[in-house]
CSV table of C-alpha atoms in Angstrom, one decimal:
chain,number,residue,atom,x,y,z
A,1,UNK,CA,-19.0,16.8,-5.4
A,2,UNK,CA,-17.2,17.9,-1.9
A,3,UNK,CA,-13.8,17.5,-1.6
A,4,UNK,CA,-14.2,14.5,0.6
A,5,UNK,CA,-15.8,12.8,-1.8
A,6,UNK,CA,-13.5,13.2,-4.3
A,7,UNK,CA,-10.6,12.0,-2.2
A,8,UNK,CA,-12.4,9.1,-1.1
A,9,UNK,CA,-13.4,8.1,-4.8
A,10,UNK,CA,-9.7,8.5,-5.7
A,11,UNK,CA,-9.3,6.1,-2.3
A,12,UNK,CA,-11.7,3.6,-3.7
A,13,UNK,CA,-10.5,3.4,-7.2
A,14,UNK,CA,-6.8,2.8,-6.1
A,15,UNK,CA,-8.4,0.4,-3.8
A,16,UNK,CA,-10.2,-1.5,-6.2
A,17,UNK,CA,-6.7,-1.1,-8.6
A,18,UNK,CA,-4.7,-2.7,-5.3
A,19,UNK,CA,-7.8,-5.3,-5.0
A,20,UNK,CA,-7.3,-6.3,-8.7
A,21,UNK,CA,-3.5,-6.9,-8.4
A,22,UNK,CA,-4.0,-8.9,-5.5
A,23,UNK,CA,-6.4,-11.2,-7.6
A,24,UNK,CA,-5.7,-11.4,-10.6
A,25,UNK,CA,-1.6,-11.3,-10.7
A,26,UNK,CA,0.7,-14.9,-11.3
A,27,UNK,CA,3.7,-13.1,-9.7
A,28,UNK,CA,3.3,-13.0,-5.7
A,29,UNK,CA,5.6,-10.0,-6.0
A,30,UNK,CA,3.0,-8.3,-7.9
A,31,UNK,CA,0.3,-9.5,-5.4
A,32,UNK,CA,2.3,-7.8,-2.0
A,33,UNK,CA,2.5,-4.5,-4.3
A,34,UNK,CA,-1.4,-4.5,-4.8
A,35,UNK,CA,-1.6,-5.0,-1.3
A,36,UNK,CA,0.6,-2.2,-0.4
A,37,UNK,CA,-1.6,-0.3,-3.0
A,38,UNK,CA,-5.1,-1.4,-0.7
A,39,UNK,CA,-3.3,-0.2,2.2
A,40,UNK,CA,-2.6,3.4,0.7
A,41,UNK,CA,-5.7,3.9,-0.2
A,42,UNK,CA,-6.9,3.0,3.4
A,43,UNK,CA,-4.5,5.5,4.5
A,44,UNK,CA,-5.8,8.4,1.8
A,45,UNK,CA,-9.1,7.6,3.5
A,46,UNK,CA,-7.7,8.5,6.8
A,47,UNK,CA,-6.0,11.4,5.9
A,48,UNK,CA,-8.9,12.8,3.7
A,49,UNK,CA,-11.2,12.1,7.0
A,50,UNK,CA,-8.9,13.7,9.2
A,51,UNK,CA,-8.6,16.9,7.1
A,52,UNK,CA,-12.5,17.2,6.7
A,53,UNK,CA,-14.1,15.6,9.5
A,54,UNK,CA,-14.5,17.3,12.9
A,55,UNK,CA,-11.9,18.1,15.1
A,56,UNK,CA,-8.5,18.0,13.4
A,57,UNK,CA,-6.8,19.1,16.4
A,58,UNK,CA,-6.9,15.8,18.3
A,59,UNK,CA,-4.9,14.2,15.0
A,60,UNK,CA,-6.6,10.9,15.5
A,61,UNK,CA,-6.5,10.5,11.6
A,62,UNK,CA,-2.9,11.1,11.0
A,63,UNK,CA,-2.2,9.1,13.9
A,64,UNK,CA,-4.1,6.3,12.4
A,65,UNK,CA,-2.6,6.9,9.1
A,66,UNK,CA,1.0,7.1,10.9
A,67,UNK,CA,1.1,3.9,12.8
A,68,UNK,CA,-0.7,2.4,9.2
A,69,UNK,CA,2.5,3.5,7.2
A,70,UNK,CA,4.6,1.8,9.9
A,71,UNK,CA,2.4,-1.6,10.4
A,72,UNK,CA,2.7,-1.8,6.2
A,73,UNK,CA,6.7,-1.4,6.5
A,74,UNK,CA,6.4,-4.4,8.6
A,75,UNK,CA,4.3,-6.1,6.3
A,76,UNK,CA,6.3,-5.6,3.1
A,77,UNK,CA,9.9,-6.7,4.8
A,78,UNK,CA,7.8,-10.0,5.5
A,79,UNK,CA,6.3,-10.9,2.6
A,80,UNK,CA,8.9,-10.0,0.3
A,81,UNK,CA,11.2,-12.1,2.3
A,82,UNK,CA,8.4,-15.0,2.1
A,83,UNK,CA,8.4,-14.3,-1.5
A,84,UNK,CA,12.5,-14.9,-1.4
A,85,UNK,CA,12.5,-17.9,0.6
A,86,UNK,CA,9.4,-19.4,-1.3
A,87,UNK,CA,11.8,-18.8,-4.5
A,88,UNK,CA,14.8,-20.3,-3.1
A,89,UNK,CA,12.7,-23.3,-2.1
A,90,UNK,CA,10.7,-24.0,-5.0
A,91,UNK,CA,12.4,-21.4,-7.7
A,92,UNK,CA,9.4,-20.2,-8.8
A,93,UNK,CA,7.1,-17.3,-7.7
A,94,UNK,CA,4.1,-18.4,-9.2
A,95,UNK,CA,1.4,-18.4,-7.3
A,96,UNK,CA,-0.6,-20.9,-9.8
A,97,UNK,CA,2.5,-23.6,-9.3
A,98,UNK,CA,2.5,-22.9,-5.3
A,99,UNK,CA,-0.3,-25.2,-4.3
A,100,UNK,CA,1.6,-27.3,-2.0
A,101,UNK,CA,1.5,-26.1,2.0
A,102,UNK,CA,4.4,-29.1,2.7
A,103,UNK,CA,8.0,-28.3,1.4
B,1,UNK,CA,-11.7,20.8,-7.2
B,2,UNK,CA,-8.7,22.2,-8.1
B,3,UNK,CA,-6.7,21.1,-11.1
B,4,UNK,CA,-3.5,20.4,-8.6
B,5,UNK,CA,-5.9,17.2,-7.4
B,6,UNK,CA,-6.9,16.0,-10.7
B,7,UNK,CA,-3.4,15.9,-11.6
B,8,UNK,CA,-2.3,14.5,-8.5
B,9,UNK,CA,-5.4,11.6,-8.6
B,10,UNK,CA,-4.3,11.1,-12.6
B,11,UNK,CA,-0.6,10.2,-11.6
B,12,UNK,CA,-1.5,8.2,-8.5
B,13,UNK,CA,-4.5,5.9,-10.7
B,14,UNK,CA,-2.3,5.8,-13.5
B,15,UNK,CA,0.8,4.6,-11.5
B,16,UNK,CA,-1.5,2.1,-10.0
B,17,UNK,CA,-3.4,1.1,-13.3
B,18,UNK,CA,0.3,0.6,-15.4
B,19,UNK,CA,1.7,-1.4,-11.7
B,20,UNK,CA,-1.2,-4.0,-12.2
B,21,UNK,CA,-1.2,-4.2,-16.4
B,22,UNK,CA,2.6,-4.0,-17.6
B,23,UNK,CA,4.2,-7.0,-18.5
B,24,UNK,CA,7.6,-6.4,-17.0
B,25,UNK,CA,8.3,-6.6,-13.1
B,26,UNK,CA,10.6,-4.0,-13.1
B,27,UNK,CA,8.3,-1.8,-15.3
B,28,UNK,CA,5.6,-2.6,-12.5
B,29,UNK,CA,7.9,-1.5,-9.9
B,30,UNK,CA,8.4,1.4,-11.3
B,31,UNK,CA,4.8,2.4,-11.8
B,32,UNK,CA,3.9,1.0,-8.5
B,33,UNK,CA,6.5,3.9,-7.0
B,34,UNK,CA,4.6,6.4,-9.4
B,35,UNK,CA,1.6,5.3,-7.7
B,36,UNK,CA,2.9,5.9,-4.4
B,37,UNK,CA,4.1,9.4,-4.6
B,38,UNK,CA,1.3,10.2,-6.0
B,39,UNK,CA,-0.3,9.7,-2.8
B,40,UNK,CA,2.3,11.2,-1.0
B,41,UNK,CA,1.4,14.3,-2.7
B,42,UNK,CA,-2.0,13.8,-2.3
B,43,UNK,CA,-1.3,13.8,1.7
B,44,UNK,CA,0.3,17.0,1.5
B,45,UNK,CA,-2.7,18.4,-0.3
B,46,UNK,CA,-4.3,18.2,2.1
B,47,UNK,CA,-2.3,19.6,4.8
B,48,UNK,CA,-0.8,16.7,6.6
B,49,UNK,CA,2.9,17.6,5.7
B,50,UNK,CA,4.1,15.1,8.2
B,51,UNK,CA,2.4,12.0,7.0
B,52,UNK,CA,3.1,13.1,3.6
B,53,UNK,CA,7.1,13.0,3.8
B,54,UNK,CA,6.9,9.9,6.1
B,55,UNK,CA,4.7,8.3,3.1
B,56,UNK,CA,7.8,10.2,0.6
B,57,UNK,CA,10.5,8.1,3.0
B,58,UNK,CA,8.8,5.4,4.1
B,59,UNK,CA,7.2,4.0,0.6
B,60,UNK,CA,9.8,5.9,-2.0
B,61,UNK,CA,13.0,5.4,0.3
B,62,UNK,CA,11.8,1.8,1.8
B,63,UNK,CA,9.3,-0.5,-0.1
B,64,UNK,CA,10.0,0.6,-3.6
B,65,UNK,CA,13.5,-0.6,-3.4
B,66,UNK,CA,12.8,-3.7,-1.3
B,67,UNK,CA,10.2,-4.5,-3.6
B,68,UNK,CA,13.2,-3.9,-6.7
B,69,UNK,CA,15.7,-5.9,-4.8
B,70,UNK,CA,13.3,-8.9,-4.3
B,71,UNK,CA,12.5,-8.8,-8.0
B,72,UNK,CA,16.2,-9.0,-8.8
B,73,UNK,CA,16.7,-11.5,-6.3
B,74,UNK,CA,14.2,-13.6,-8.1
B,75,UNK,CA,15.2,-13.1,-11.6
B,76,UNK,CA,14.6,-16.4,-13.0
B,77,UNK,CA,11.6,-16.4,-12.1
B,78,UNK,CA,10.2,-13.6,-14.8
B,79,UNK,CA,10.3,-15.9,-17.8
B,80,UNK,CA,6.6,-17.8,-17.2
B,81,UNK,CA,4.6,-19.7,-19.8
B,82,UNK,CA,0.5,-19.2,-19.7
B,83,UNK,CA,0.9,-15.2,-19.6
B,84,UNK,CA,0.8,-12.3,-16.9
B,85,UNK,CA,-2.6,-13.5,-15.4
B,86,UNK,CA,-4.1,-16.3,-13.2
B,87,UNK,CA,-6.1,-18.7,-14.1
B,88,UNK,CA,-8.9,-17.1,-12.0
B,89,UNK,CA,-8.4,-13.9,-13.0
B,90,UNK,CA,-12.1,-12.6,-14.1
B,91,UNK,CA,-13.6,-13.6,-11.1
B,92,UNK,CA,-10.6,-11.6,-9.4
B,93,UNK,CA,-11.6,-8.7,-11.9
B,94,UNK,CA,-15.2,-8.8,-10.9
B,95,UNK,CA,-14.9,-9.2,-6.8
B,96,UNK,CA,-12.9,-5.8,-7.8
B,97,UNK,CA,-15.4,-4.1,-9.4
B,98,UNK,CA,-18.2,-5.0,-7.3
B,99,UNK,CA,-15.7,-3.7,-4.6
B,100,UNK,CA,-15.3,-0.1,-6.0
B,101,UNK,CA,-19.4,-0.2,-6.9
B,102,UNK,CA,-19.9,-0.7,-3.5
B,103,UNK,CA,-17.9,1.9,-2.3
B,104,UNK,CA,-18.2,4.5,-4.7
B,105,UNK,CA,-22.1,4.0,-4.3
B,106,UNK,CA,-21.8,4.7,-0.6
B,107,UNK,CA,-19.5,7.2,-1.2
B,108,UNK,CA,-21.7,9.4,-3.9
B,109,UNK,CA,-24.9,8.4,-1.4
B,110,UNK,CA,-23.3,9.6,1.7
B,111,UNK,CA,-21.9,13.2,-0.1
B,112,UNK,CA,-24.4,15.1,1.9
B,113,UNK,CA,-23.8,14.1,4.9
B,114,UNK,CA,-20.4,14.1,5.3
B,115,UNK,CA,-19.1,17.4,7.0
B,116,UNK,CA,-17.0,19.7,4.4
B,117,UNK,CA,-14.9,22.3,6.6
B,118,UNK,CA,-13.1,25.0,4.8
B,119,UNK,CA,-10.9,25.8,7.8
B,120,UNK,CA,-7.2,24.6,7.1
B,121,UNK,CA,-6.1,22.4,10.4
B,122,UNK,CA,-2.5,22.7,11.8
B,123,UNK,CA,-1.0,20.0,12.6
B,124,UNK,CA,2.8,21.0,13.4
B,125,UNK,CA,5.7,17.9,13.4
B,126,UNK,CA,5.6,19.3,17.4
B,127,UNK,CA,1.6,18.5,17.5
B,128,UNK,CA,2.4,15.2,16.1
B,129,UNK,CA,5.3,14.3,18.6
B,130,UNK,CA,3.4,15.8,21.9
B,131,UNK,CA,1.0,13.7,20.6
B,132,UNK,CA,3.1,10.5,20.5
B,133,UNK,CA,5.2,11.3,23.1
B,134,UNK,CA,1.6,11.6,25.2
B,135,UNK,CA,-1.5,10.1,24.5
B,136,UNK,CA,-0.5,7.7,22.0
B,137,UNK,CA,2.9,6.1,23.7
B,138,UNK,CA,1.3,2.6,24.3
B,139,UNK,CA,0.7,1.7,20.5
B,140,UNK,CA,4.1,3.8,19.6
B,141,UNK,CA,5.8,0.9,21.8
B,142,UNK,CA,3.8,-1.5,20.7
B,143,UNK,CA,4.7,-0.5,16.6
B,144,UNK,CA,8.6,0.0,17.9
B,145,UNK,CA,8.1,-3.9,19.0
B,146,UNK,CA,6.4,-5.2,16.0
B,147,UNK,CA,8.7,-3.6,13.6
B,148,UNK,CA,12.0,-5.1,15.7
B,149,UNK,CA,10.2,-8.7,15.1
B,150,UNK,CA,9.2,-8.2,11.9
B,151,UNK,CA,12.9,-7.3,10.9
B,152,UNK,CA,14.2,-10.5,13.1
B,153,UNK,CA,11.4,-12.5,11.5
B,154,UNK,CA,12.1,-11.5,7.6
B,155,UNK,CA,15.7,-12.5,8.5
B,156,UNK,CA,15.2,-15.7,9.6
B,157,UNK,CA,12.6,-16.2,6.5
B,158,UNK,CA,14.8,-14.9,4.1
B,159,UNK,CA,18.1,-17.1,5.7
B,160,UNK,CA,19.4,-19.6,3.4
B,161,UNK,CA,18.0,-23.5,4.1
B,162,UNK,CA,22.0,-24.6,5.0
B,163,UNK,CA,21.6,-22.9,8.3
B,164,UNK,CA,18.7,-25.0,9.7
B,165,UNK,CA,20.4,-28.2,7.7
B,166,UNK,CA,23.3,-28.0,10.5
C-alpha cells in the first residue's frame, strides 16, 4: 500500500465515522460534530493529495484545504447557533421531536 | 508506513469512533477534539505545517469550545427517553458503510495509479501568503466576507425571541 492510499483510507474511514454521526445521532449537536468530522476528512484528502500528487509548488491543495478550514468555521458558528435558538424555541435538541418547519 | 502514522490514524479513528458511540455529550466533545488533533497531526506528517497549526487553532482553539459551550447552553436537553440513537438509525449505519465500501474500493483499485513522490515539497508560511496575497486574493475576499456574515448571521440566530417581539 502507497502512502497515499493509506491517508486516503484513514480519510474514508473518518468519513464514513463523520457520515454515521450525522445519521444515526438524536442530538443535533452530535449531528454538526459528525459533519465537522466529513469535512476533515475531505480536508486529509486534500492535504494527502497535495503532498503526493504533482506539483506541490503551486499549493493548490493546501489552498483548498485552507479556505475548507475557514468555510467549516463558518459553518459550525451557524449551526451551533441554530442548534441554540432551536433549543430556546422548542427546548429540546432532538432531532426525532423536531418535525415541525412552522414555530 | 511508519509507525508515527499508525499512531497518528489510531488516535484520529478512535477520537472519531468514541465522538459517535459515548453516551455523554461532553464525553463526545471531548473525543470529537481527540479526533481533530489527530488530524492536525496527520497534516503536519505530511509536511503542510501551516495547515496543520491553522487545523491546531482553528478546530482545538475554535469549534471544540463552541461546540462545549453550546452543549452547556443546552443542558436540559441531555436527559432523553428512547436512547442515544434515532429511530432510523440502521439505515443511517448502512448508507455509511456502503459509503466507506465505495471509497475504500476505489481507493485500493486506484493504488497503482496514483503518483507516489518521495520528494519532500516546501511549502513556507511566505509561499502560502505570496500565494494568497497573489493568485488566490479573489476567494480570500470572498471567505473574509462570508465569515463577517456568518458571524452577523449566528448572532442574530442565536438572539433571544424578546428582541423581534418589540
Amino acid at each position: 500500500m502507497t502512502p497515499l492510499s493509506a491517508y486516503l483510507l484513514v480519510g474514508a474511514l473518518v468519513f464514513a465515522i463523520g457520515l454515521a454521526a450525522a445519521l444515526t445521532r438524536r442530538n443535533a449537536i452530535l449531528v454538526l460534530i459528525g459533519i465537522e468530522l466529513m469535512l476533515n476528512a475531505a480536508n486529509l484528502n486534500l492535504i494527502a493529495f497535495w503532498r503526493f500528487g504533482p506539483n506541490p509548488e503551486a499549493l493548490i491543495g493546501m489552498m483548498f484545504a485552507i479556505f475548507s478550514i475557514a468555510v467549516a468555521a463558518a459553518e459550525a458558528a451557524v449551526g451551533l447557533g441554530l442548534v441554540i435558538a432551536i433549543y430556546r424555541h422548542y427546548n429540546t435538541t432532538d432531532l426525532d421531536q423536531l418535525n415541525r418547519m412552522k414555530g | 508506513m511508519s509507525p508515527v502514522f499508525y499512531l497518528l490514524a489510531a488516535i484520529t479513528i478512535a477520537g472519531g469512533l468514541a465522538a459517535v458511540l459515548l453516551k455523554k455529550l461532553v464525553h463526545c466533545a471531548l473525543a470529537a477534539a481527540a479526533a481533530f488533533a489527530g488530524l492536525a497531526l496527520l497534516f503536519l506528517s505530511l509536511d503542510a505545517q501551516f495547515a496543520g497549526f491553522v487545523q491546531f487553532l482553528v478546530y482545538l482553539g475554535a469549534v471544540a469550545i463552541l461546540i462545549v459551550f453550546a452543549i452547556l447552553l443546552t443542558r436540559n436537553a441531555e436527559e432523553q427517553d428512547g436512547g442515544l440513537f434515532s429511530r432510523t438509525w440502521f439505515a443511517g449505519l448502512v448508507v455509511a458503510a456502503a459509503v466507506f465500501a465505495v471509497i475504500g474500493w476505489a481507493v485500493l483499485r486506484s493504488g497503482s495509479v496514483l503518483p507516489n513522490q518521495l520528494a519532500v515539497p516546501t511549502a513556507t508560511v511566505r509561499d502560502i501568503g505570496v500565494a494568497l496575497m497573489g493568485r488566490y486574493v479573489l476567494p480570500l475576499e470572498i471567505v473574509a466576507l462570508l465569515l463577517t456574515a456568518a458571524t452577523i448571521g449566528a448572532v442574530i440566530v442565536a438572539m433571544h425571541e424578546k428582541e423581534g417581539e418589540q
